[in-house]
GROMACS .gro file of C-alpha atoms in nm:
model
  372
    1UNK     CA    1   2.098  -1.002  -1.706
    2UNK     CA    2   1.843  -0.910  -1.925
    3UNK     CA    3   1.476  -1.031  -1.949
    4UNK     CA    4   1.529  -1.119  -2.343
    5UNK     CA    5   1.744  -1.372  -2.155
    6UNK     CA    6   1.469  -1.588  -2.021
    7UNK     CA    7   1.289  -1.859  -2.209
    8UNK     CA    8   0.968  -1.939  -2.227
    9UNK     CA    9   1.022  -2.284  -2.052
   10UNK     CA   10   1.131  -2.133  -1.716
   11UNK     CA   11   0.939  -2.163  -1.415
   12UNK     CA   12   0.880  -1.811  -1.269
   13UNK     CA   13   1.036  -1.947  -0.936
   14UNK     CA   14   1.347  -2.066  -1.137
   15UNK     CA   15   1.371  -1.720  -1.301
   16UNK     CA   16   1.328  -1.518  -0.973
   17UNK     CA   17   1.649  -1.743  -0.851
   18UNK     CA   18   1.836  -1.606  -1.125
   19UNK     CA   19   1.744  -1.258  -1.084
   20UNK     CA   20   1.835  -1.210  -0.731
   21UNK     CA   21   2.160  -1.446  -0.765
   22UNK     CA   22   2.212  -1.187  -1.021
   23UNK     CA   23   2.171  -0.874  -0.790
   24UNK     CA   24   2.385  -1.034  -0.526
   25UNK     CA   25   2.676  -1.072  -0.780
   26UNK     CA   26   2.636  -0.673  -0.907
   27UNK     CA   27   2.560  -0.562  -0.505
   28UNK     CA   28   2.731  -0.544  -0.170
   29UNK     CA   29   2.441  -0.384  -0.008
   30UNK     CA   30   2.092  -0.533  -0.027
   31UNK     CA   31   1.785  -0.427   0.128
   32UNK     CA   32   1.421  -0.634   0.078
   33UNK     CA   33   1.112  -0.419   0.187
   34UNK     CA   34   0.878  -0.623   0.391
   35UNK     CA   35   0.499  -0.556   0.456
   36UNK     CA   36   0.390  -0.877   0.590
   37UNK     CA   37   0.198  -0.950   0.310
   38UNK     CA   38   0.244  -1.281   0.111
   39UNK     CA   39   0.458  -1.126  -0.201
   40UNK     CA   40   0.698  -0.970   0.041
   41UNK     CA   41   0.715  -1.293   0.268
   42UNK     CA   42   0.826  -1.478  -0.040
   43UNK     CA   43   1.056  -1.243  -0.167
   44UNK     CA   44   1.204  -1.228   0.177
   45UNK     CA   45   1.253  -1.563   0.214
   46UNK     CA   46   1.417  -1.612  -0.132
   47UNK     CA   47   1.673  -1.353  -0.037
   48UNK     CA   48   1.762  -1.448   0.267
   49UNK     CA   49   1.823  -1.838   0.122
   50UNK     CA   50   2.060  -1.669  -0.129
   51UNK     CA   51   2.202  -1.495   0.156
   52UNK     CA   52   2.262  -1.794   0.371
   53UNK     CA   53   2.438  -1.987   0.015
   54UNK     CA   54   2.698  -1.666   0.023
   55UNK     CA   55   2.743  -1.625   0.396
   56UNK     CA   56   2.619  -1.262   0.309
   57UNK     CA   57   2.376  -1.056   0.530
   58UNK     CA   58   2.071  -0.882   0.359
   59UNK     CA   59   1.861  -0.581   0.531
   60UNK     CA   60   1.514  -0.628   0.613
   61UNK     CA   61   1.295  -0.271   0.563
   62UNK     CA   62   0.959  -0.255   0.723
   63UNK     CA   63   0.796   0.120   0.800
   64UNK     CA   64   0.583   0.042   1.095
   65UNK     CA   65   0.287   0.266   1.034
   66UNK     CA   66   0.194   0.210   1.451
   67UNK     CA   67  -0.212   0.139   1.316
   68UNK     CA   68  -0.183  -0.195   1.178
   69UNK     CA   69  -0.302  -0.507   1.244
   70UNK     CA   70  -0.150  -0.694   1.545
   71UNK     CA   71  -0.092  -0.991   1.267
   72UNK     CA   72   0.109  -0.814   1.065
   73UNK     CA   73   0.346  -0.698   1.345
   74UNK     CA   74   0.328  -1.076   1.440
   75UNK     CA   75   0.409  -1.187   1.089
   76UNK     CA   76   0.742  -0.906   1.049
   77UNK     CA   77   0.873  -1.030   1.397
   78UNK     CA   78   0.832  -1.389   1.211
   79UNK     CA   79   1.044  -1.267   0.869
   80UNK     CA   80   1.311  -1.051   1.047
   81UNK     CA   81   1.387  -1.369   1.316
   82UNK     CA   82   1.413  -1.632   0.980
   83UNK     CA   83   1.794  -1.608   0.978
   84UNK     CA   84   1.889  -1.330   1.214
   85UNK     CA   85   2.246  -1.414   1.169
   86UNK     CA   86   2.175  -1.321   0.769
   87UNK     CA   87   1.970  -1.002   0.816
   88UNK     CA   88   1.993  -0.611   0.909
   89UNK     CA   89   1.698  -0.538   1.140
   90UNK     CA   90   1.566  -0.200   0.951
   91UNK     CA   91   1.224  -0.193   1.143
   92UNK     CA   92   1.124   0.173   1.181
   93UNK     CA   93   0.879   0.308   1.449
   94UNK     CA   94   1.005   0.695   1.361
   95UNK     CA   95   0.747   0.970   1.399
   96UNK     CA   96   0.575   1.108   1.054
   97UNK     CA   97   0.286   1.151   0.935
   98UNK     CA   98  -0.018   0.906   0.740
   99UNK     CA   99  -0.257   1.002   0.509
  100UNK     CA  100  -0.603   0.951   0.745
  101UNK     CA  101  -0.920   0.913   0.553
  102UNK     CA  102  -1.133   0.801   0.838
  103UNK     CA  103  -1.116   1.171   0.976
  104UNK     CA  104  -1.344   1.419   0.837
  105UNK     CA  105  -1.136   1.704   1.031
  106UNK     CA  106  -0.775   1.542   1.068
  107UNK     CA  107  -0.675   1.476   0.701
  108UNK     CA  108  -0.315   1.325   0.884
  109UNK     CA  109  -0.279   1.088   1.140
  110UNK     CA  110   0.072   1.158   1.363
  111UNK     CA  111   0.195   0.786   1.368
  112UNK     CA  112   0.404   0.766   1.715
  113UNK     CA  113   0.295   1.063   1.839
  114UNK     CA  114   0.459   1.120   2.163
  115UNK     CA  115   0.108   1.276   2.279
  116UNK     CA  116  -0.047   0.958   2.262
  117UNK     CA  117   0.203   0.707   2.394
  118UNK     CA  118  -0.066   0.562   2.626
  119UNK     CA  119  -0.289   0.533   2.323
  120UNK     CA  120  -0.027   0.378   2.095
  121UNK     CA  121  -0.144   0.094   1.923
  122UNK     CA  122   0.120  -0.175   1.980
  123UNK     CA  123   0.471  -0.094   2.155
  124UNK     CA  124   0.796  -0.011   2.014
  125UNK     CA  125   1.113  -0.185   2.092
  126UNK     CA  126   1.469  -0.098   2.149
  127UNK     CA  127   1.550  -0.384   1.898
  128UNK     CA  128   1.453  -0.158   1.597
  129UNK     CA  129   1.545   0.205   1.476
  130UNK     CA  130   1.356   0.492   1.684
  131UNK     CA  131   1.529   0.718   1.549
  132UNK     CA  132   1.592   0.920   1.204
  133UNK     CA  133   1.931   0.744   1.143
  134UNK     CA  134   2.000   0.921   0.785
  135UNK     CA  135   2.337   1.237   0.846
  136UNK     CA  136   2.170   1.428   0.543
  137UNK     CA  137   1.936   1.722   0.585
  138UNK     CA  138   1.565   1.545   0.566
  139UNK     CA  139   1.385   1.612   0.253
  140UNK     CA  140   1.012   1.698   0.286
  141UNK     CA  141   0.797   1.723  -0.063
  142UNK     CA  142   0.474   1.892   0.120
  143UNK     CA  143   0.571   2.161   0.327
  144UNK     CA  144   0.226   2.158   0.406
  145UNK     CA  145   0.132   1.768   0.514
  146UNK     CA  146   0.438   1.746   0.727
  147UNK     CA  147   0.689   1.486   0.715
  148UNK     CA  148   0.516   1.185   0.574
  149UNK     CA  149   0.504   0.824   0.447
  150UNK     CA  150   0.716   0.898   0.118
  151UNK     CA  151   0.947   1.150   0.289
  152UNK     CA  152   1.021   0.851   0.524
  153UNK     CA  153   1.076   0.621   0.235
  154UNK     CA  154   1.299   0.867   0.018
  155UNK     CA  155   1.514   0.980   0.275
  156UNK     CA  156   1.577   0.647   0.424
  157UNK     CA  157   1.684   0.503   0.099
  158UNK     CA  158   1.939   0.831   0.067
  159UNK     CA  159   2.100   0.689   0.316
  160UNK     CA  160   2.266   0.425   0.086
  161UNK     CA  161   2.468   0.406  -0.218
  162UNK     CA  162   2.494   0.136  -0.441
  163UNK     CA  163   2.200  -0.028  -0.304
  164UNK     CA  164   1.957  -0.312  -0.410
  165UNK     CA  165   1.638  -0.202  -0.317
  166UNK     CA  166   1.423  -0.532  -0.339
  167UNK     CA  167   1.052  -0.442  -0.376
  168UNK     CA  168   0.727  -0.745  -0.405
  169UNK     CA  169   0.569  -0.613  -0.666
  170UNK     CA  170   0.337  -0.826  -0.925
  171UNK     CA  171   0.233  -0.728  -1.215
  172UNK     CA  172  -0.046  -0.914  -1.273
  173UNK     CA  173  -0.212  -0.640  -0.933
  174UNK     CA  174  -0.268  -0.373  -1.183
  175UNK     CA  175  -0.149  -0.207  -1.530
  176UNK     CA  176  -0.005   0.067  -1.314
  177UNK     CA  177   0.199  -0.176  -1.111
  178UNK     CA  178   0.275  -0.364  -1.446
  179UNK     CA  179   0.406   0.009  -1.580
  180UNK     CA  180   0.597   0.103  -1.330
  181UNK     CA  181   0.821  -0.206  -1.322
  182UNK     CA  182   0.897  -0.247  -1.643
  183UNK     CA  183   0.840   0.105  -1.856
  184UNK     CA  184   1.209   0.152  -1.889
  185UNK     CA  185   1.505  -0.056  -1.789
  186UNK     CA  186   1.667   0.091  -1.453
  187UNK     CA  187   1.977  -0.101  -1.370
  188UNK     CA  188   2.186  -0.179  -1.701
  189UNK     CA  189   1.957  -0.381  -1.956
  190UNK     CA  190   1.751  -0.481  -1.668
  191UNK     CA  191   1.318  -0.421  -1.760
  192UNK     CA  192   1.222  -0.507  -1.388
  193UNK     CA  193   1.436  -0.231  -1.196
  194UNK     CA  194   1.414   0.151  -1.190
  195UNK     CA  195   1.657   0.367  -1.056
  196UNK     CA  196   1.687   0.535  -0.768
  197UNK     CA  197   2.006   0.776  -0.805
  198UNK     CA  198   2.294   0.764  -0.611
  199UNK     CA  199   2.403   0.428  -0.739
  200UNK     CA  200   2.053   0.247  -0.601
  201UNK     CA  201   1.794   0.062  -0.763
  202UNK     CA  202   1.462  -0.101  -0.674
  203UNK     CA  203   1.434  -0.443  -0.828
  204UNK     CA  204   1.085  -0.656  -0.869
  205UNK     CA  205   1.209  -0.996  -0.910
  206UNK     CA  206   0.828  -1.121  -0.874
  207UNK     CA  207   0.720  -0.905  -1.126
  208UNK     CA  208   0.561  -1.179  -1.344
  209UNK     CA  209   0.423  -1.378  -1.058
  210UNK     CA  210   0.051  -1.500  -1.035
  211UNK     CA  211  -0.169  -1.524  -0.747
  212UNK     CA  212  -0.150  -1.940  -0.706
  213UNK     CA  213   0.279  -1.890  -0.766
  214UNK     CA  214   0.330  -1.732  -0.440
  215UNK     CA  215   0.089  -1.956  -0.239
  216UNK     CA  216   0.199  -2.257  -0.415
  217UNK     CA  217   0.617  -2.130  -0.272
  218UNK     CA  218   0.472  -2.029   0.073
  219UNK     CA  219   0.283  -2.375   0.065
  220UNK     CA  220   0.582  -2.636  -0.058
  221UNK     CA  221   0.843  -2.399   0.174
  222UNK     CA  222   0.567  -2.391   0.482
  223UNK     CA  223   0.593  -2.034   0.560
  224UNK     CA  224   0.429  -1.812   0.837
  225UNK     CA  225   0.208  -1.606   0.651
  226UNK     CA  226  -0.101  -1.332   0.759
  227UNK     CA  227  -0.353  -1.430   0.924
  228UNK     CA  228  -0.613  -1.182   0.749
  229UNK     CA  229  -0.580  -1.408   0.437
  230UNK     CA  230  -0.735  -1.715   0.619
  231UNK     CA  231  -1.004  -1.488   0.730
  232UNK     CA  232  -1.074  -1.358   0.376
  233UNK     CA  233  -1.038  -1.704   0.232
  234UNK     CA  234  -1.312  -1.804   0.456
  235UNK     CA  235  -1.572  -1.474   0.382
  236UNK     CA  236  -1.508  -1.573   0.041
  237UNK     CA  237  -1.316  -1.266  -0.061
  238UNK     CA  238  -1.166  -1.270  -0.459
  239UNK     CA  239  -0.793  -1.313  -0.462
  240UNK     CA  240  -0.802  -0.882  -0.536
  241UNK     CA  241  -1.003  -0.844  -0.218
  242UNK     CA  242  -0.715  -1.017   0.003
  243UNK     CA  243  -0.489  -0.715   0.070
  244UNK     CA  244  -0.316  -0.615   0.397
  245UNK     CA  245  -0.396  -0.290   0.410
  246UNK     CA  246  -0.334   0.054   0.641
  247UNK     CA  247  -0.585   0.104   0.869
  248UNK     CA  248  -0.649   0.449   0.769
  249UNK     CA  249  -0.554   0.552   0.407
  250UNK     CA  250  -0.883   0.568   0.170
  251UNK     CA  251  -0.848   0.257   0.059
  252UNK     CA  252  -0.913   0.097   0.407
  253UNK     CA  253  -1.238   0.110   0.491
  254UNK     CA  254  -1.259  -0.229   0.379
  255UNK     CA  255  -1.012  -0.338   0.638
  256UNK     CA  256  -1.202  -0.150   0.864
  257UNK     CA  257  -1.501  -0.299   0.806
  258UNK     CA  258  -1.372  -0.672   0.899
  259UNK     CA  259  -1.155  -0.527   1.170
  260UNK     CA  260  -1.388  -0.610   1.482
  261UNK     CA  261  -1.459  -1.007   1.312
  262UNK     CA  262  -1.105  -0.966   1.222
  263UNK     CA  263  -0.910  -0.850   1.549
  264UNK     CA  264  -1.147  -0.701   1.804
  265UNK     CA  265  -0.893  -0.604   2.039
  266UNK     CA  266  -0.700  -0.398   1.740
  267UNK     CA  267  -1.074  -0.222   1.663
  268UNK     CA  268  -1.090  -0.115   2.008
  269UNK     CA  269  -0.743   0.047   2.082
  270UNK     CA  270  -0.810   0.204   1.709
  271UNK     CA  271  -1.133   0.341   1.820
  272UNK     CA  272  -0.922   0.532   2.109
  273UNK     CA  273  -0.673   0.623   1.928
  274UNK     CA  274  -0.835   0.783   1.637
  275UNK     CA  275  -1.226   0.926   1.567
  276UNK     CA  276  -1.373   0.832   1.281
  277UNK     CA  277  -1.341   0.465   1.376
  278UNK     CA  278  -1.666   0.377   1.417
  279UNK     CA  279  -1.835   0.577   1.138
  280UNK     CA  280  -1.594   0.426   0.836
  281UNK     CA  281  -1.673   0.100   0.987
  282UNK     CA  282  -2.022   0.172   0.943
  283UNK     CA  283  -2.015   0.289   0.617
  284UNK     CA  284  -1.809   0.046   0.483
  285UNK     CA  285  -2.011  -0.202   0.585
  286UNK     CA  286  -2.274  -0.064   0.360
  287UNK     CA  287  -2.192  -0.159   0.042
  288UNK     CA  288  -2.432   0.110  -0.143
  289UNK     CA  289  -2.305   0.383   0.041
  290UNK     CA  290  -1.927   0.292   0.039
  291UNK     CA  291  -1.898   0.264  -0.323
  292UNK     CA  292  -2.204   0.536  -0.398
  293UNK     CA  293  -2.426   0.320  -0.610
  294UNK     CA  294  -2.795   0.456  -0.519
  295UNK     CA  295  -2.870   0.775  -0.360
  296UNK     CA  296  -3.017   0.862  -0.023
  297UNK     CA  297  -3.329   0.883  -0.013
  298UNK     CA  298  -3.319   1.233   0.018
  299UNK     CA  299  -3.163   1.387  -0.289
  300UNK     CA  300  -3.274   1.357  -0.636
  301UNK     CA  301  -2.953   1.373  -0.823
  302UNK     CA  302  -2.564   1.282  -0.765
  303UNK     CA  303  -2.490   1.664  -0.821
  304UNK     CA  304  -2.733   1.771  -0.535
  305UNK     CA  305  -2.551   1.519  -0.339
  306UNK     CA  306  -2.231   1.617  -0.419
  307UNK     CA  307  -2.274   1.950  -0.319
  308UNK     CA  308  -2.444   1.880   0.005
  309UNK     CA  309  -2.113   1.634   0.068
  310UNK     CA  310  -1.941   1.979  -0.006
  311UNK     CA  311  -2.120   2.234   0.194
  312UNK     CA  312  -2.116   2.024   0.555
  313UNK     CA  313  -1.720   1.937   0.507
  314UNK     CA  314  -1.555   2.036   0.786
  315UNK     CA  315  -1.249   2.140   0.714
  316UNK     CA  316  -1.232   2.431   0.500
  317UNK     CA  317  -0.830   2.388   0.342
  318UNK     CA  318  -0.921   2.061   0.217
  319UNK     CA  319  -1.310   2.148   0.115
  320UNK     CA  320  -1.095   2.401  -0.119
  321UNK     CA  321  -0.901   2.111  -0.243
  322UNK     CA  322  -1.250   1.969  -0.354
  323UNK     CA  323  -1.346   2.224  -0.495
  324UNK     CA  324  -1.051   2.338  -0.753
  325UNK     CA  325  -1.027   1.968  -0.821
  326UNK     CA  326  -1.419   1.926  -0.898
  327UNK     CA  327  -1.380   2.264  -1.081
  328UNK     CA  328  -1.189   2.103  -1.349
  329UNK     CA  329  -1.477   1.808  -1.406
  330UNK     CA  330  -1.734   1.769  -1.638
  331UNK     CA  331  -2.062   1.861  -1.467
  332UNK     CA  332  -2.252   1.548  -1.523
  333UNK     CA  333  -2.432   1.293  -1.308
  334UNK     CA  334  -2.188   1.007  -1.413
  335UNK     CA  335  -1.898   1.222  -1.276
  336UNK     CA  336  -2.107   1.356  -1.007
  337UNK     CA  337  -2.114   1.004  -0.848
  338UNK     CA  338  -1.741   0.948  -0.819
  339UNK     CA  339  -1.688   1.265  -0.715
  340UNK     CA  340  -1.936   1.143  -0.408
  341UNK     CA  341  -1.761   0.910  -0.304
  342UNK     CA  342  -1.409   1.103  -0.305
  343UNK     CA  343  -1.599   1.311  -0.071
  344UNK     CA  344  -1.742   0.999   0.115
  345UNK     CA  345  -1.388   0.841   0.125
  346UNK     CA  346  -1.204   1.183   0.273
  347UNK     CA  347  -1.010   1.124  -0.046
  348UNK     CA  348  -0.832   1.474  -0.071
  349UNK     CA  349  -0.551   1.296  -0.241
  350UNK     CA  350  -0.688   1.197  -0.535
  351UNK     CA  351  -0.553   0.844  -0.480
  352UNK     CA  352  -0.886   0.722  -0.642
  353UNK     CA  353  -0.889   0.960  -0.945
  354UNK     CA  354  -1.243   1.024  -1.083
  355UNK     CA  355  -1.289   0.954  -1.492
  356UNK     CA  356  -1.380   1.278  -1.592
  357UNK     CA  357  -1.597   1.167  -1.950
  358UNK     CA  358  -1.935   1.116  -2.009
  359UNK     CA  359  -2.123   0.839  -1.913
  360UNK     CA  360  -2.043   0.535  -2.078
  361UNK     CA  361  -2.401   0.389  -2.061
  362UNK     CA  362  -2.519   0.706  -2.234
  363UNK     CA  363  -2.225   0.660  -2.552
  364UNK     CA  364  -2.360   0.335  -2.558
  365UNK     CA  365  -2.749   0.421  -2.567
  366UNK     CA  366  -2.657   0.716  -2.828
  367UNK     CA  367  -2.494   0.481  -3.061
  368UNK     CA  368  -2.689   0.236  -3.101
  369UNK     CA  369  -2.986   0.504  -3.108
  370UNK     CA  370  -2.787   0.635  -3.462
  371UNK     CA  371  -2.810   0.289  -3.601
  372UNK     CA  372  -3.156   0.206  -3.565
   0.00000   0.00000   0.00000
């Protein structure tokens, strides 16, 4: 079923229908990835009521990163016990590690470490998979980082063949997103899929969802949803803003930030079982500081900055990752500043890639400086 196939007239609810009655009738074996966020709730639910029509059974994916929110633990019990007679309980509480931005010396957090089991942030259960459950020899991309988030992800789904992979994507979240649905068809003629080899596919049957679609379904169905997004609603937050995030990753100091208004009791098993804690919610809170707009008081430049930031990071093997990757910039103050707050946001990654040009204020005052 290709997308040429809809018409402009169809309701994107309407057209999701189609698209996963369409994956049931090409797939056996069907898997929906759940965060508890609201795209994945509604995807989840929409699957599981095609399910239920076909007396079919549907497995339910959720990577349980151990430092989340108790609300979104709450909100995955909620999805997997919908129609337990019509799902595959794939909840996994496995050992691996998370990219851990909060931590100027620990650039991974050990999710489930055995270590820590007193520390743990919310218990496991026999009900879900403690185990790695995949017969294949594990595939590990970074030698160096360990067995992480993605080596979990890719070696769980080489497990299958001739699998649906069902994924909550939107495109309307970000170009990027938008790209990486629809770049090249995947399955057949099919824009919103990729493939995934061994006969599986992810599909994004919400790909052309807006924000209001998928509170208007989780409003006229009367879903469970998150918690955080009432709290957000009520701070005011944009619709962007309301993500349910990682605790840790370097995009999560602004969970952080709300964390102890949010959930106290998660801030304060965080705070012993991870440092950084308090210091990201500090910094977050500050909204110059967190994104880098005006200097301390103390330097004179971004550059100076920047290389302070540099010279007092503790942990030499990623200071060198810094440093070949700032190597490679254009020594300005407009890059100077982002790469700040990569340094600020423990962002060895590069997960929040700096734009390596000159300042666009500066094009802008040169141009119009040639025409008058």
């Amino acid at each position: 079923m290709s997308s040429k196939k809809y018409h402009l007239n169809t309701n994107v609810l309407d057209a999701a229908i189609r698209r996963i009655e369409y994956i049931f009738d090409e797939f056996e074996n069907i898997v929906v990835s759940i965060s508890g966020g609201k795209d994945s709730t509604v995807l989840c639910h929409l699957a599981l009521e095609e399910a239920k029509r076909r007396s079919r059974k549907v497995g339910l994916f959720y990577l349980d990163e151990e430092v989340v929110y108790t609300s979104t633990i709450e909100q995955v019990e909620y999805l997997m016990n919908l129609a337990p007679e019509h799902a595959v309980r794939y909840w996994l509480q496995i050992e691996f590690n998370l990219t851990n931005a909060v931590d100027l010396r620990h650039g991974q957090f050990h999710c489930w470490d055995p270590q820590q089991r007193p520390n743990w942030m919310h218990k496991r259960s026999s009900k879900n998979v403690l185990t790695r459950t995949w017969t294949h020899d594990t595939t590990i991309i970074d030698k160096n980082k360990g067995f992480g988030f993605y080596d979990v992800l890719s070696n769980f789904e080489l497990g299958f063949e001739n699998t649906a992979f069902l994924v909550g994507l939107r495109a309307d979240e970000s170009l990027d997103r938008y790209r990486t649905m629809v770049r090249f068809p995947g399955y057949k003629d099919v824009m919103w899929s990729t493939d995934k080899k061994r006969g599986n596919y992810v599909f994004y049957p919400l790909y052309d969802w807006a924000f209001s679609d998928v509170w208007k379904y989780i409003g006229e169905q009367e879903l469970r949803y998150h918690r955080y997004y009432d709290f957000c609603f009520l701070k005011g937050m944009s619709p962007h803003g309301m993500r349910v995030s990682s605790l840790l990753h370097e995009k999560s100091f602004k969970a952080v930030q709300d964390l102890p208004s949010f959930e106290f009791k998660t801030y304060e098993r965080l705070l012993k079982r991870t440092k950084g804690i308090s210091f990201a919610q500090e910094t977050a809170t500050d909204r110059k500081m967190f994104r880098c707009q005006t200097l301390p008081k103390n330097f004179s430049t971004w550059r100076a900055y920047r290389d302070f930031l540099l010279a007092t990071y503790p942990a030499p093997e990623r200071k060198a990752i810094f440093k070949r990757r700032f190597s490679k910039h254009l020594d300005n103050e407009y890059v100077a500043r982002q790469q700040c707050r990569q340094l600020v946001l423990n962002d060895y990654e590069n997960n929040l890639p700096v734009k390596n040009t000159e300042d666009p204020k500066t094009a802008r005052l040169n141009h119009w400086k040639e025409i008058l």
